[in-house]
Amino acid sequence: MSHNLLNLTGSTEQDILELIELANSFKSGDLNEYRHENLFPDKKVASFFSEPSTRTKLSFEIAACNLGAKFLDFNIENSSIQKGETLEDTIEAMMLMGVDLCILRHPESVIHDLAKKFSSMQFINAGEGSVAHPSQALIDLMTIRESKEAFKDLKITIVGDLDHSRVVSSFLEAIQIVGFKSITFCGHPDLCKSYLDNPIGNFEPELETALQDADVIMALRIQNERLSEKLSISASDYVERYQININSLQVTSPEMILFHPGPVNFGIELHKEVAELENCKVKNQIFNGVGMRMAILTKLFSQA
Ligand code: ASP
C-alpha cells in the first residue's frame, strides 16, 4: 500500500488479501468484537466530511480508537469554513497542528491535489463524489471472502443506481484485481447509462433474470442527492420492477449472498424482510467495516 489510500489503482491481489487477513486478525476470539491494541498512541487522525456519513465515519473513529490513536472529529458546520476559510487552508492548518492522517469525504475530486500539496500528512478517501470509495470496496471483498472460497468463480449482479455510486466504481476496481467470473448490471436505464454497454459486464434489464445465476448480489440506494433530473419512473414502478424482496429472490441459489453498502432505504431497493435472511450480509459488512478500517490505518501508519 502507498502513503495514502485514494483509490485502488496499483494495488495487487496480494495487497488486498493481506488487508483482509490483517482485518480478520483484529477480531477477538469469539469473532464478535475487535481487540484493542495500543499500536499507535502518538498518531492523530482527523475526519473531514463534507457529505453525511454514519458507517464510514464512525467505523474509522472506532478503528482509530481500537488502535490507540487519537481521533479528531472535525465539524465543518462549526469551523472557520463558515467564516470563508478555504478547504486548502483548513487542511493546511490541520497539518500544521500535527494531524498525521486525514479521512476525507467530499462531493468533488479534491483529495488528489490535497494529498499532493500536503504530502507530509496522509489521506484516506472516504468518498469522492460518485467516483471512489475504496475502503467500502475492501470491506465488500472481506465480507465476500467469509462465504466464498474463490473470487474468480463468482457471478456478481449489481442492482440499482449504478451511475451515481462510488461504491460500484471502487468495487469494480477491486474485483478486477482479485478476479471474478461474470458481472451483470441491472437497474432502470436512467440510472445505469454508463453500464448499458460496459466492457466489464453485461446489462440485464429484467431483475429476475439478473438475479437467477448470481453468487453475489449487490443492491444500491438511489442517490437522490446526486440526481440532476427527475427520474422517468415513478417510485411505485421502481419498487415493482427493481426491489429485491422474498419474491424476487425466489429464483436465486441458496448459497447466494446479498450485500448493500448502506444506508438502506428499506421499502425501495430492499424489502425489510430480506434483512433477516441468512443470505443477507449487510450486518456483516457493517461489522467488518471496523476491522478493515483498522487494517487500513495500520498499513498506512506503517508506511508513514
Ligand atoms: N454509504 C455509501 C456511500 O457513501 C453508499 C450510499 O450512500 O448509498 O457512497
Coordinates of C-alpha atoms and ligand atoms in Angstrom, one line a residue:
M1 CA 0.0 0.0 0.0
S2 CA 1.2 3.5 -0.7
H3 CA 1.4 6.5 1.6
N4 CA -2.3 7.3 1.1
L5 CA -5.5 5.4 0.2
L6 CA -7.0 7.5 -2.6
N7 CA -8.2 4.6 -4.8
L8 CA -7.2 1.0 -5.5
T9 CA -5.1 1.8 -8.6
G10 CA -1.8 0.0 -8.3
S11 CA -3.0 -2.4 -5.6
T12 CA -2.2 -6.0 -6.1
E13 CA -4.2 -9.1 -5.2
Q14 CA -1.7 -9.8 -2.5
D15 CA -2.2 -6.3 -1.0
I16 CA -5.9 -6.9 -0.9
L17 CA -5.6 -10.4 0.6
E18 CA -3.1 -9.1 3.2
L19 CA -5.5 -6.3 4.2
I20 CA -8.4 -8.9 4.6
E21 CA -6.2 -11.1 6.7
L22 CA -5.0 -8.3 8.9
A23 CA -8.6 -7.1 9.3
N24 CA -9.7 -10.5 10.4
S25 CA -6.7 -10.8 12.8
F26 CA -8.1 -7.9 14.8
K27 CA -11.2 -9.9 15.6
S28 CA -11.3 -11.2 19.1
G29 CA -11.6 -15.0 19.9
D30 CA -15.4 -15.1 19.7
L31 CA -15.3 -13.1 16.4
N32 CA -18.0 -10.6 17.7
E33 CA -15.6 -7.9 18.7
Y34 CA -12.3 -6.3 17.9
R35 CA -9.3 -6.3 20.2
H36 CA -7.9 -3.1 21.5
E37 CA -4.3 -2.7 20.6
N38 CA -2.3 0.3 21.7
L39 CA -0.3 0.3 18.4
F40 CA -0.4 4.0 17.5
P41 CA -0.7 6.1 20.7
D42 CA 1.2 9.0 19.0
K43 CA -1.0 9.2 15.9
K44 CA -3.7 11.9 15.4
V45 CA -6.4 11.1 12.9
A46 CA -8.9 13.8 11.8
S47 CA -12.1 13.3 9.9
F48 CA -13.2 15.9 7.3
F49 CA -16.6 15.0 6.0
S50 CA -18.4 17.4 3.6
E51 CA -21.1 14.9 3.0
P52 CA -23.2 13.0 5.5
S53 CA -21.9 9.6 6.9
T54 CA -22.8 7.1 9.6
R55 CA -20.9 3.9 9.0
T56 CA -17.8 5.2 7.3
K57 CA -17.1 8.0 9.8
L58 CA -18.0 6.1 13.0
S59 CA -16.1 2.9 11.9
F60 CA -13.0 4.9 11.2
E61 CA -13.4 6.6 14.6
I62 CA -13.8 3.2 16.3
A63 CA -10.9 1.7 14.3
A64 CA -8.6 4.6 15.3
C65 CA -9.6 4.3 19.0
N66 CA -9.1 0.5 18.9
L67 CA -5.6 1.1 17.7
G68 CA -4.8 3.6 20.4
A69 CA -4.7 6.6 18.0
K70 CA -6.5 10.0 18.8
F71 CA -9.5 10.7 16.6
L72 CA -10.4 14.3 16.0
D73 CA -14.0 14.7 14.7
F74 CA -13.7 17.9 12.7
N75 CA -17.1 19.6 12.5
I76 CA -17.3 21.7 9.3
E77 CA -20.5 23.4 10.5
N78 CA -18.7 25.0 13.5
S79 CA -15.4 25.6 11.7
S80 CA -13.8 28.7 10.2
I81 CA -15.0 27.4 6.8
Q82 CA -18.2 29.1 7.8
K83 CA -16.1 32.4 8.0
G84 CA -14.9 31.8 4.5
E85 CA -11.7 29.9 5.1
T86 CA -10.9 27.6 2.1
L87 CA -10.7 23.9 2.2
E88 CA -7.0 24.1 1.4
D89 CA -6.2 26.5 4.2
T90 CA -8.2 24.3 6.6
I91 CA -6.3 21.2 5.7
E92 CA -3.0 23.1 6.0
A93 CA -4.0 24.2 9.5
M94 CA -4.7 20.6 10.4
M95 CA -1.3 19.5 9.1
L96 CA 0.5 22.4 11.0
M97 CA -1.3 21.4 14.2
G98 CA 0.1 17.9 13.9
V99 CA -2.7 15.8 12.4
D100 CA -1.0 12.7 10.9
L101 CA -3.8 11.4 8.7
C102 CA -7.0 13.0 7.3
I103 CA -10.0 10.9 6.4
L104 CA -11.8 13.0 3.7
R105 CA -15.2 12.8 2.1
H106 CA -16.1 15.4 -0.5
P107 CA -18.5 15.7 -3.4
E108 CA -15.6 16.7 -5.7
S109 CA -12.3 15.1 -6.5
V110 CA -10.3 17.5 -4.4
I111 CA -8.4 14.8 -2.5
H112 CA -5.8 14.1 -5.1
D113 CA -4.5 17.7 -5.2
L114 CA -4.6 18.0 -1.4
A115 CA -2.6 14.8 -1.0
K116 CA 0.0 16.1 -3.4
K117 CA 0.2 19.5 -1.8
F118 CA 0.2 18.4 1.8
S119 CA 2.3 15.3 1.4
S120 CA 3.6 15.1 4.9
M121 CA 0.1 14.3 6.0
Q122 CA -1.6 11.0 5.0
F123 CA -5.0 10.8 3.3
I124 CA -7.8 8.3 3.1
N125 CA -10.5 8.8 0.5
A126 CA -13.8 8.2 2.4
G127 CA -16.0 9.1 -0.5
E128 CA -15.2 11.1 -3.6
G129 CA -18.5 12.2 -5.4
S130 CA -19.6 9.3 -7.5
V131 CA -16.0 8.4 -8.3
A132 CA -14.5 6.3 -5.5
H133 CA -14.9 4.8 -2.0
P134 CA -12.0 2.4 -1.8
S135 CA -12.4 1.3 1.9
Q136 CA -16.0 0.2 1.2
A137 CA -14.8 -2.0 -1.7
L138 CA -12.2 -3.6 0.6
I139 CA -15.0 -4.3 3.2
D140 CA -17.1 -5.9 0.5
L141 CA -14.3 -8.2 -0.6
M142 CA -13.6 -9.1 3.0
T143 CA -17.3 -9.9 3.5
I144 CA -17.5 -12.0 0.3
R145 CA -14.4 -13.9 1.4
E146 CA -16.2 -15.0 4.6
S147 CA -18.7 -17.0 2.5
K148 CA -17.0 -17.7 -0.8
E149 CA -13.8 -19.6 -1.5
A150 CA -12.5 -18.0 -4.7
F151 CA -13.3 -14.6 -6.2
K152 CA -12.5 -15.9 -9.7
D153 CA -15.6 -18.2 -9.7
L154 CA -18.1 -15.5 -8.7
K155 CA -21.0 -14.4 -10.8
I156 CA -21.9 -11.0 -9.4
T157 CA -25.0 -8.9 -10.0
I158 CA -25.2 -5.2 -9.1
V159 CA -28.7 -3.7 -9.0
G160 CA -29.8 -0.1 -8.5
D161 CA -28.4 3.4 -9.1
L162 CA -25.1 2.4 -10.6
D163 CA -24.3 5.7 -12.3
H164 CA -24.1 7.7 -9.1
S165 CA -22.5 5.1 -7.0
R166 CA -18.9 5.5 -5.9
V167 CA -19.3 2.1 -4.2
V168 CA -19.7 0.4 -7.6
S169 CA -16.7 2.2 -9.2
S170 CA -14.4 1.2 -6.4
F171 CA -15.9 -2.3 -6.2
L172 CA -15.3 -2.8 -9.9
E173 CA -11.7 -1.6 -9.5
A174 CA -11.2 -4.1 -6.6
I175 CA -12.9 -7.1 -8.2
Q176 CA -10.9 -6.8 -11.4
I177 CA -7.7 -7.1 -9.2
V178 CA -8.8 -10.3 -7.4
G179 CA -10.8 -11.8 -10.3
F180 CA -14.4 -12.8 -11.0
K181 CA -16.4 -14.9 -13.4
S182 CA -19.1 -12.5 -14.6
I183 CA -20.7 -9.3 -13.7
T184 CA -24.3 -8.3 -14.5
F185 CA -25.6 -4.8 -14.1
C186 CA -29.3 -4.2 -13.6
G187 CA -31.4 -1.2 -12.9
H188 CA -33.5 1.5 -14.5
P189 CA -31.7 2.7 -17.7
D190 CA -31.9 6.4 -16.4
L191 CA -29.6 5.2 -13.5
C192 CA -27.3 2.9 -15.4
K193 CA -26.3 4.9 -18.5
S194 CA -22.6 4.1 -18.1
Y195 CA -23.4 0.4 -17.7
L196 CA -25.7 -0.2 -20.6
D197 CA -22.6 -1.0 -22.7
N198 CA -19.7 -1.5 -20.4
P199 CA -16.7 -3.8 -21.1
I200 CA -16.6 -5.2 -17.6
G201 CA -20.1 -6.7 -17.6
N202 CA -23.5 -7.2 -19.3
F203 CA -26.6 -5.1 -18.7
E204 CA -29.7 -7.0 -18.0
P205 CA -33.0 -5.0 -17.8
E206 CA -35.1 -7.7 -16.1
L207 CA -34.4 -8.1 -12.3
E208 CA -35.3 -11.8 -12.1
T209 CA -33.1 -12.7 -15.0
A210 CA -30.2 -10.7 -13.5
L211 CA -30.6 -12.4 -10.1
Q212 CA -31.1 -16.0 -11.1
D213 CA -27.5 -17.1 -11.6
A214 CA -25.8 -14.7 -9.1
D215 CA -23.5 -15.9 -6.3
V216 CA -23.2 -12.3 -5.0
I217 CA -25.9 -9.6 -5.3
M218 CA -25.1 -6.0 -4.5
A219 CA -28.1 -3.7 -4.1
L220 CA -27.7 0.1 -4.2
R221 CA -29.6 3.0 -3.0
I222 CA -30.9 5.7 -5.4
Q223 CA -28.5 8.5 -4.7
N224 CA -31.2 11.2 -4.7
E225 CA -28.7 13.8 -3.6
R226 CA -26.8 13.4 -6.9
L227 CA -29.7 13.3 -9.4
S228 CA -29.8 16.3 -11.7
E229 CA -33.1 15.4 -13.3
K230 CA -36.3 13.8 -12.1
L231 CA -36.5 10.1 -12.8
S232 CA -38.7 9.0 -15.7
I233 CA -40.1 6.2 -13.5
S234 CA -42.5 6.6 -10.5
A235 CA -41.4 5.4 -7.1
S236 CA -44.1 2.7 -7.1
D237 CA -43.0 1.4 -10.6
Y238 CA -39.4 1.4 -9.4
V239 CA -40.3 -0.8 -6.4
E240 CA -42.3 -3.1 -8.6
R241 CA -39.5 -3.6 -11.1
Y242 CA -36.3 -3.3 -9.1
Q243 CA -37.0 -4.0 -5.5
I244 CA -35.2 -7.1 -4.1
N245 CA -37.6 -9.0 -1.9
I246 CA -38.5 -12.5 -0.9
N247 CA -40.4 -12.9 -4.2
S248 CA -37.6 -11.7 -6.5
L249 CA -35.1 -13.8 -4.5
Q250 CA -37.0 -17.0 -5.2
V251 CA -35.0 -17.5 -8.4
T252 CA -31.7 -17.4 -6.6
S253 CA -29.5 -20.2 -5.4
P254 CA -29.5 -21.0 -1.6
E255 CA -25.8 -20.1 -1.5
M256 CA -26.3 -16.6 -2.9
I257 CA -25.2 -13.7 -0.7
L258 CA -26.8 -10.3 -0.6
F259 CA -24.9 -7.0 0.0
H260 CA -25.8 -3.4 0.4
P261 CA -23.3 -0.7 1.4
G262 CA -25.9 1.2 3.5
P263 CA -27.7 3.3 4.2
V264 CA -30.6 1.1 3.0
N265 CA -33.8 2.7 2.0
F266 CA -36.0 -0.2 3.1
G267 CA -39.1 -0.4 1.1
I268 CA -37.4 0.9 -2.0
E269 CA -34.3 -1.1 -3.2
L270 CA -34.7 -3.8 -0.5
H271 CA -37.8 -5.0 1.4
K272 CA -37.2 -5.1 5.1
E273 CA -37.9 -8.9 5.2
V274 CA -34.7 -9.7 3.4
A275 CA -32.6 -8.1 6.1
E276 CA -33.2 -11.0 8.4
L277 CA -32.3 -13.7 5.8
E278 CA -29.2 -15.8 6.4
N279 CA -28.0 -14.8 2.9
C280 CA -28.2 -11.2 3.7
K281 CA -24.7 -9.9 4.8
V282 CA -25.5 -6.3 5.3
K283 CA -24.8 -6.5 9.1
N284 CA -21.5 -8.4 8.4
Q285 CA -20.5 -5.5 6.1
I286 CA -21.1 -3.1 8.9
F287 CA -19.1 -5.1 11.5
N288 CA -16.3 -5.8 9.0
G289 CA -16.1 -2.1 8.4
V290 CA -14.3 -1.6 11.7
G291 CA -11.8 -4.4 11.1
M292 CA -11.0 -3.4 7.6
R293 CA -10.5 0.2 8.7
M294 CA -8.2 -0.9 11.5
A295 CA -6.2 -2.8 8.9
I296 CA -6.1 0.2 6.5
L297 CA -4.9 2.6 9.3
T298 CA -2.3 0.0 10.4
K299 CA -0.9 -0.4 6.9
L300 CA -0.8 3.3 6.2
F301 CA 0.8 4.1 9.6
S302 CA 3.5 1.6 8.9
Q303 CA 4.2 3.4 5.5
A304 CA 4.5 6.8 7.2
Ligands
ASP1 N1 -22.5 4.8 2.1 C1 -22.2 4.7 0.7 C2 -21.5 5.9 0.2 O1 -21.2 6.8 0.9 C3 -23.4 4.3 -0.1 C4 -24.6 5.3 -0.1 O2 -24.5 6.4 0.4 O3 -25.6 4.9 -0.8 O4 -21.4 6.0 -1.0

